[in-house]
Amino acid sequence: MKLSTNNKGLSIYKYTGSHEEIGYAYGKAESEAIHHYINFLYEIFEKGGTTREVSLQHARKYIPYIENYSPSIAMEMKSIAKGAGCKYEEIVMIHLHEERQSFMTDGCTAFAATSNVTRDKEVLSGQTWDISYSLCKNAQSIILNLNRENEPEVICYTYAGMISGAGINSHGITLNWNSVPRLELQVGVPTYIIIAEVLRQETIGQAIKAVLDADRAGCFNFVITDETEIYNIEATPEDVDVQSSEKMVYHANHFVSDKFAESQDLNHAGSRYNGSSIVRHNRMKRLLKESWGKITVPSCQEILSDHINYPDSICRHPLSRDDDLEPIVTCASWVMAPSQRKMWVSNGPACENGFVEYGLN
């Protein structure tokens, strides 16, 4: 059921029922946008020399891992395909784009702060959602409110056809995340499937276990919180580094743990992106420390509008370049308060768009 559209064009959908019922209703409602996104992906892959059939063959390899890891999420994906009138493999392909080499771009700056450093003694977290300008234009961004039977209710930001990009659930579990250098890639559980599974969990321990249990396909950094605890998890297919903090965490697009930092190639996506990640990481650290003891939802929203190192700043803008790298844009930004079960989302660069509040019932 489509609930409303805010003045910036971000549609909100709410579904209640079984995984099968929710998936079918979602796929049917967003059929046109899902097909547009699938065709966009096909075009991107074909430009790189990969035919549609080869793309589908590639997606099929991941299906056994997804179904073994989370049968419920797999059922929801099958039902999305049925509702949208597309192939199951095409919905898998949508969830795979983080692992596809053609999408190896640099973006997103995430953070979390505990009650020890926030003004109102509550955990706050958030991020910018930075992606290629073409992806931002062609993947319809939406808010999903999923009320599955006998599971935590979820509200999340995502693309049409995808179950979850990042979000919060009714038990106060939140997930924000970053892309990082691809130290390894293998056939396994795609990152976006792990995100969907984390947001089904009732406790912070279960959320972390959902990351550890996955036969991971790629590399990522997750910032996972509940009402009191914050964790930063850097992961590759073969290993993880789990760090907690009593104060705050912040992360851009390079590994910072001793376990992985020395193995990465910081030029993985071009020297400009390399510099941007370093600046955004340290800029987030500085802005949070400067707000020590005074961090609020509005101050976090202001931090997400920061323009140091513009246009490759925390708040990013797709200005034309002399190099051959596709521009990166902040397609959305948000702040989450797990104790309030709310998230505030800006549909586009935060400096140009207001934040709209979305809450769980």
Coordinates of C-alpha atoms in Angstrom, one line a residue:
M1 CA 0.0 0.0 0.0
K2 CA 1.4 3.4 -1.0
L3 CA 0.9 5.8 1.9
S4 CA 2.2 9.2 0.6
T5 CA 4.8 11.1 -1.3
N6 CA 6.7 13.9 0.4
N7 CA 7.3 17.2 -1.4
K8 CA 10.7 15.9 -2.6
G9 CA 9.2 12.9 -4.3
L10 CA 10.2 10.1 -1.9
S11 CA 7.4 7.5 -1.9
I12 CA 6.5 5.6 1.2
Y13 CA 5.0 2.1 1.2
K14 CA 3.7 0.0 4.0
Y15 CA 3.1 -3.8 3.9
T16 CA 1.7 -6.2 6.5
G17 CA 1.6 -10.0 6.3
S18 CA 3.7 -13.0 5.5
H19 CA 7.0 -12.7 3.6
E20 CA 5.1 -14.1 0.6
E21 CA 2.2 -11.6 0.9
I22 CA 4.5 -8.7 1.4
G23 CA 6.8 -9.6 -1.4
Y24 CA 4.0 -10.0 -3.9
A25 CA 2.3 -6.7 -2.9
Y26 CA 5.6 -4.8 -3.1
G27 CA 6.5 -6.3 -6.4
K28 CA 3.1 -5.5 -7.9
A29 CA 3.0 -1.9 -6.6
E30 CA 6.5 -1.1 -7.8
S31 CA 6.5 -3.2 -11.0
E32 CA 7.3 -0.4 -13.4
A33 CA 10.1 1.0 -11.3
I34 CA 11.6 -2.5 -10.8
H35 CA 11.6 -3.2 -14.5
H36 CA 13.2 0.2 -15.2
Y37 CA 16.0 -0.6 -12.6
I38 CA 16.5 -4.1 -14.1
N39 CA 16.9 -2.7 -17.6
F40 CA 19.3 0.0 -16.3
L41 CA 21.5 -2.7 -14.8
Y42 CA 21.4 -4.8 -18.0
E43 CA 22.5 -1.8 -20.0
I44 CA 25.4 -1.1 -17.6
F45 CA 26.6 -4.7 -17.7
E46 CA 26.2 -4.9 -21.5
K47 CA 28.4 -1.9 -21.9
G48 CA 31.0 -3.9 -20.0
G49 CA 30.6 -6.8 -22.4
T50 CA 28.3 -9.0 -20.3
T51 CA 25.2 -10.2 -22.0
R52 CA 21.8 -10.5 -20.3
E53 CA 22.0 -14.3 -20.2
V54 CA 25.4 -14.2 -18.6
S55 CA 24.2 -11.7 -16.0
L56 CA 21.3 -14.1 -15.1
Q57 CA 23.7 -17.1 -15.0
H58 CA 25.9 -15.1 -12.6
A59 CA 22.9 -14.2 -10.4
R60 CA 21.8 -17.9 -10.3
K61 CA 25.1 -18.9 -8.6
Y62 CA 24.1 -16.9 -5.5
I63 CA 20.6 -18.3 -5.1
P64 CA 21.7 -21.4 -3.0
Y65 CA 23.7 -19.2 -0.6
I66 CA 20.8 -16.8 -0.2
E67 CA 18.2 -19.6 0.4
N68 CA 20.5 -21.4 2.9
Y69 CA 21.3 -18.2 4.8
S70 CA 17.7 -16.8 5.0
P71 CA 14.8 -18.8 3.5
S72 CA 12.4 -16.1 4.6
I73 CA 14.2 -13.3 2.7
A74 CA 14.5 -15.7 -0.3
M75 CA 10.8 -16.3 -0.2
E76 CA 10.2 -12.5 -0.1
M77 CA 12.5 -12.0 -3.1
K78 CA 10.7 -14.8 -5.1
S79 CA 7.4 -13.1 -4.3
I80 CA 8.7 -9.7 -5.4
A81 CA 9.6 -11.2 -8.8
K82 CA 6.1 -12.8 -9.1
G83 CA 4.3 -9.6 -8.2
A84 CA 6.5 -7.5 -10.6
G85 CA 6.3 -10.0 -13.4
C86 CA 10.1 -10.5 -13.7
K87 CA 12.6 -13.3 -13.1
Y88 CA 13.7 -14.4 -9.6
E89 CA 17.3 -14.1 -10.9
E90 CA 16.6 -10.4 -11.8
I91 CA 15.6 -9.6 -8.2
V92 CA 18.8 -11.4 -7.1
M93 CA 20.7 -9.2 -9.6
I94 CA 19.3 -6.1 -8.0
H95 CA 20.5 -7.2 -4.6
L96 CA 23.9 -8.1 -6.2
H97 CA 24.9 -4.7 -7.5
E98 CA 27.3 -4.0 -4.5
E99 CA 29.3 -7.0 -5.5
R100 CA 29.4 -6.2 -9.3
Q101 CA 32.7 -4.7 -10.3
S102 CA 31.0 -2.1 -12.5
F103 CA 29.6 -0.6 -9.4
M104 CA 32.9 -0.4 -7.5
T105 CA 32.4 3.3 -6.6
D106 CA 33.3 5.3 -3.6
G107 CA 30.6 6.7 -1.3
C108 CA 28.8 7.1 1.9
T109 CA 29.9 8.5 5.3
A110 CA 28.4 6.9 8.4
F111 CA 28.6 7.6 12.1
A112 CA 27.1 6.6 15.5
A113 CA 27.2 8.3 18.9
T114 CA 26.3 6.9 22.3
S115 CA 24.4 8.6 25.2
N116 CA 27.8 9.5 26.7
V117 CA 28.3 12.2 24.0
T118 CA 24.8 13.2 22.9
R119 CA 22.8 16.0 24.5
D120 CA 19.7 14.0 25.3
K121 CA 21.5 10.9 26.4
E122 CA 20.3 8.8 23.5
V123 CA 22.1 6.8 20.7
L124 CA 22.1 8.6 17.4
S125 CA 23.4 7.2 14.1
G126 CA 23.2 8.1 10.4
Q127 CA 24.9 8.4 7.1
T128 CA 25.0 10.0 3.6
W129 CA 23.9 7.6 0.8
D130 CA 26.4 8.4 -1.9
I131 CA 26.2 6.7 -5.3
S132 CA 26.9 7.3 -9.0
Y133 CA 24.7 10.0 -10.5
S134 CA 23.3 7.6 -13.1
L135 CA 22.3 5.1 -10.4
C136 CA 20.6 7.8 -8.4
K137 CA 18.6 8.8 -11.4
N138 CA 17.6 5.3 -12.5
A139 CA 17.0 3.4 -9.2
Q140 CA 13.9 4.7 -7.7
S141 CA 14.5 5.5 -4.0
I142 CA 11.7 4.7 -1.6
I143 CA 10.9 4.2 2.1
L144 CA 9.6 0.8 3.0
N145 CA 7.7 0.0 6.2
L146 CA 7.5 -3.8 6.6
N147 CA 5.3 -5.3 9.3
R148 CA 6.0 -9.1 8.9
E149 CA 4.2 -11.7 10.9
N150 CA 6.0 -12.5 14.3
E151 CA 9.0 -10.3 13.4
P152 CA 10.2 -6.8 14.3
E153 CA 8.6 -4.1 12.2
V154 CA 11.1 -2.4 9.9
I155 CA 11.4 1.0 8.3
C156 CA 14.1 1.4 5.7
Y157 CA 15.5 3.4 2.8
T158 CA 16.0 1.3 -0.3
Y159 CA 15.6 1.0 -4.1
A160 CA 12.5 -0.4 -5.9
G161 CA 12.8 -4.1 -5.9
M162 CA 15.3 -4.3 -3.1
I163 CA 14.2 -5.3 0.4
S164 CA 16.4 -3.0 2.4
G165 CA 19.3 -0.5 1.9
A166 CA 19.6 0.7 5.6
G167 CA 17.1 1.3 8.4
I168 CA 15.7 0.7 11.8
N169 CA 13.4 -1.9 13.4
S170 CA 10.9 -1.9 16.2
H171 CA 13.5 -3.4 18.6
G172 CA 15.7 -0.5 18.1
I173 CA 18.3 -2.2 15.9
T174 CA 19.7 0.2 13.3
L175 CA 22.1 -0.4 10.4
N176 CA 24.1 2.2 8.4
W177 CA 27.0 1.2 6.2
N178 CA 29.8 2.0 3.7
S179 CA 31.4 0.5 0.7
V180 CA 35.1 -0.4 1.1
P181 CA 37.9 -1.7 -1.2
R182 CA 37.2 -5.1 -2.6
L183 CA 39.9 -7.1 -1.0
E184 CA 38.0 -10.3 -2.0
L185 CA 34.9 -11.2 -4.0
Q186 CA 33.3 -14.6 -4.1
V187 CA 30.0 -16.3 -4.7
G188 CA 28.1 -16.1 -1.5
V189 CA 25.5 -14.0 0.4
P190 CA 25.2 -10.5 -1.1
T191 CA 25.7 -7.6 1.2
Y192 CA 22.1 -6.3 0.7
I193 CA 20.7 -9.7 1.8
I194 CA 22.8 -9.5 5.0
I195 CA 21.4 -6.0 5.6
A196 CA 17.8 -7.3 5.3
E197 CA 18.6 -10.2 7.7
V198 CA 20.2 -7.9 10.3
L199 CA 17.1 -5.8 10.4
R200 CA 15.0 -8.8 11.2
Q201 CA 16.8 -9.4 14.5
E202 CA 15.6 -8.6 18.0
T203 CA 18.9 -7.9 19.8
I204 CA 22.2 -6.3 19.1
G205 CA 23.9 -9.7 19.6
Q206 CA 21.6 -11.4 17.1
A207 CA 22.3 -8.6 14.6
I208 CA 26.0 -9.1 14.9
K209 CA 25.6 -12.8 14.6
A210 CA 23.7 -12.3 11.3
V211 CA 26.8 -10.8 9.9
L212 CA 29.1 -13.5 11.3
D213 CA 26.9 -16.3 10.1
A214 CA 26.8 -15.2 6.5
D215 CA 28.9 -16.8 3.9
R216 CA 29.7 -13.3 2.7
A217 CA 30.1 -12.5 -1.0
G218 CA 31.9 -9.2 -0.7
C219 CA 33.4 -6.5 1.6
F220 CA 31.6 -3.9 3.6
N221 CA 31.6 -1.8 6.7
F222 CA 28.4 -1.9 8.9
V223 CA 27.6 0.5 11.8
I224 CA 25.0 -1.4 13.9
T225 CA 23.4 0.1 17.0
D226 CA 20.6 -0.4 19.5
E227 CA 19.3 2.0 22.2
T228 CA 22.6 1.8 24.2
E229 CA 25.4 0.0 22.2
I230 CA 27.2 0.9 19.0
Y231 CA 29.4 -1.4 16.8
N232 CA 31.5 -0.9 13.8
I233 CA 32.0 -4.1 11.7
E234 CA 34.5 -4.3 8.8
A235 CA 34.1 -7.5 6.8
T236 CA 35.5 -9.4 3.9
P237 CA 34.3 -12.9 2.7
E238 CA 36.9 -14.6 4.9
D239 CA 37.1 -12.4 8.0
V240 CA 35.6 -9.7 10.2
D241 CA 36.8 -7.0 12.6
V242 CA 34.2 -6.1 15.2
Q243 CA 34.8 -2.9 17.3
S244 CA 32.5 -1.3 19.9
S245 CA 32.8 2.2 21.4
E246 CA 31.5 3.9 24.5
K247 CA 31.5 7.2 22.7
M248 CA 31.3 7.3 18.9
V249 CA 32.3 5.6 15.6
Y250 CA 32.7 7.1 12.1
H251 CA 33.6 5.6 8.8
A252 CA 34.0 6.5 5.1
N253 CA 35.2 4.2 2.3
H254 CA 38.5 2.8 3.4
F255 CA 39.4 0.1 6.0
V256 CA 40.7 1.5 9.2
S257 CA 41.2 -1.6 11.4
D258 CA 44.7 -3.1 11.7
K259 CA 43.3 -6.4 10.3
F260 CA 42.5 -5.0 6.9
A261 CA 44.1 -1.5 6.5
E262 CA 47.4 -2.7 5.2
S263 CA 45.9 -5.0 2.6
Q264 CA 43.8 -2.3 0.8
D265 CA 44.7 -0.4 -2.3
L266 CA 43.5 3.2 -1.6
N267 CA 43.6 3.9 -5.3
H268 CA 40.9 1.2 -6.0
A269 CA 38.5 3.8 -7.4
G270 CA 40.8 6.6 -8.5
S271 CA 43.0 9.1 -6.6
R272 CA 40.2 11.6 -6.2
Y273 CA 37.9 9.1 -4.5
N274 CA 40.8 8.0 -2.3
G275 CA 41.4 11.5 -1.0
S276 CA 37.7 12.1 -0.5
S277 CA 37.3 9.0 1.8
I278 CA 40.3 10.1 3.9
V279 CA 38.9 13.7 4.3
R280 CA 35.3 12.6 5.0
H281 CA 36.4 10.1 7.6
N282 CA 38.5 12.7 9.5
R283 CA 36.0 15.4 8.9
M284 CA 33.2 13.3 10.5
K285 CA 35.5 12.6 13.5
R286 CA 36.3 16.3 13.9
L287 CA 32.6 17.5 13.7
L288 CA 31.4 14.9 16.2
K289 CA 34.2 15.8 18.6
E290 CA 33.4 19.5 18.2
S291 CA 29.8 18.7 19.1
W292 CA 30.8 16.6 22.2
G293 CA 28.0 16.5 24.7
K294 CA 25.7 18.6 22.4
I295 CA 25.0 16.1 19.6
T296 CA 21.3 16.2 18.6
V297 CA 19.2 15.1 15.6
P298 CA 19.4 18.6 14.2
S299 CA 23.2 18.9 14.7
C300 CA 23.7 15.5 13.0
Q301 CA 21.6 16.8 10.1
E302 CA 23.9 19.8 9.9
I303 CA 27.0 17.6 9.9
L304 CA 25.6 15.6 7.0
S305 CA 25.4 19.0 5.1
D306 CA 29.1 19.7 5.5
H307 CA 31.0 20.9 2.4
I308 CA 34.7 20.8 3.3
N309 CA 36.5 19.3 0.3
Y310 CA 33.5 20.3 -1.9
P311 CA 32.2 18.7 -4.1
D312 CA 33.7 15.4 -2.7
S313 CA 32.7 16.4 0.8
I314 CA 30.4 14.6 3.3
C315 CA 27.5 16.3 1.4
R316 CA 28.4 15.4 -2.2
H317 CA 27.4 17.1 -5.5
P318 CA 27.7 15.7 -9.1
L319 CA 29.7 18.5 -10.7
S320 CA 31.2 17.8 -14.1
R321 CA 34.9 16.8 -14.1
D322 CA 37.9 16.8 -16.4
D323 CA 38.7 13.2 -15.4
D324 CA 36.7 10.2 -16.6
L325 CA 35.2 9.2 -13.3
E326 CA 31.5 9.3 -13.1
P327 CA 30.3 12.0 -10.6
I328 CA 29.1 10.8 -7.2
V329 CA 26.1 12.4 -5.6
T330 CA 24.5 12.2 -2.1
C331 CA 21.3 10.6 -3.2
A332 CA 19.9 10.7 0.4
S333 CA 21.0 11.3 4.0
W334 CA 19.4 10.3 7.3
V335 CA 19.7 10.3 11.0
M336 CA 18.2 7.5 13.2
A337 CA 17.2 7.5 16.9
P338 CA 16.7 3.9 18.1
S339 CA 15.1 4.9 21.4
Q340 CA 12.5 6.9 19.5
R341 CA 12.2 4.3 16.7
K342 CA 12.5 7.1 14.2
M343 CA 14.6 8.1 11.2
W344 CA 14.8 11.5 9.5
V345 CA 15.5 11.3 5.7
S346 CA 16.7 13.9 3.3
N347 CA 15.9 12.9 -0.3
G348 CA 19.0 14.2 -1.9
P349 CA 22.0 16.3 -0.7
A350 CA 21.1 17.4 2.9
C351 CA 22.1 21.0 2.2
E352 CA 19.4 21.4 -0.4
N353 CA 16.6 19.3 1.0
G354 CA 14.8 19.2 4.3
F355 CA 14.6 16.1 6.5
V356 CA 11.3 14.2 6.7
E357 CA 10.5 12.2 9.9
Y358 CA 9.5 8.6 9.5
G359 CA 8.5 6.5 12.6
L360 CA 7.4 3.0 13.5
N361 CA 4.0 2.5 15.1

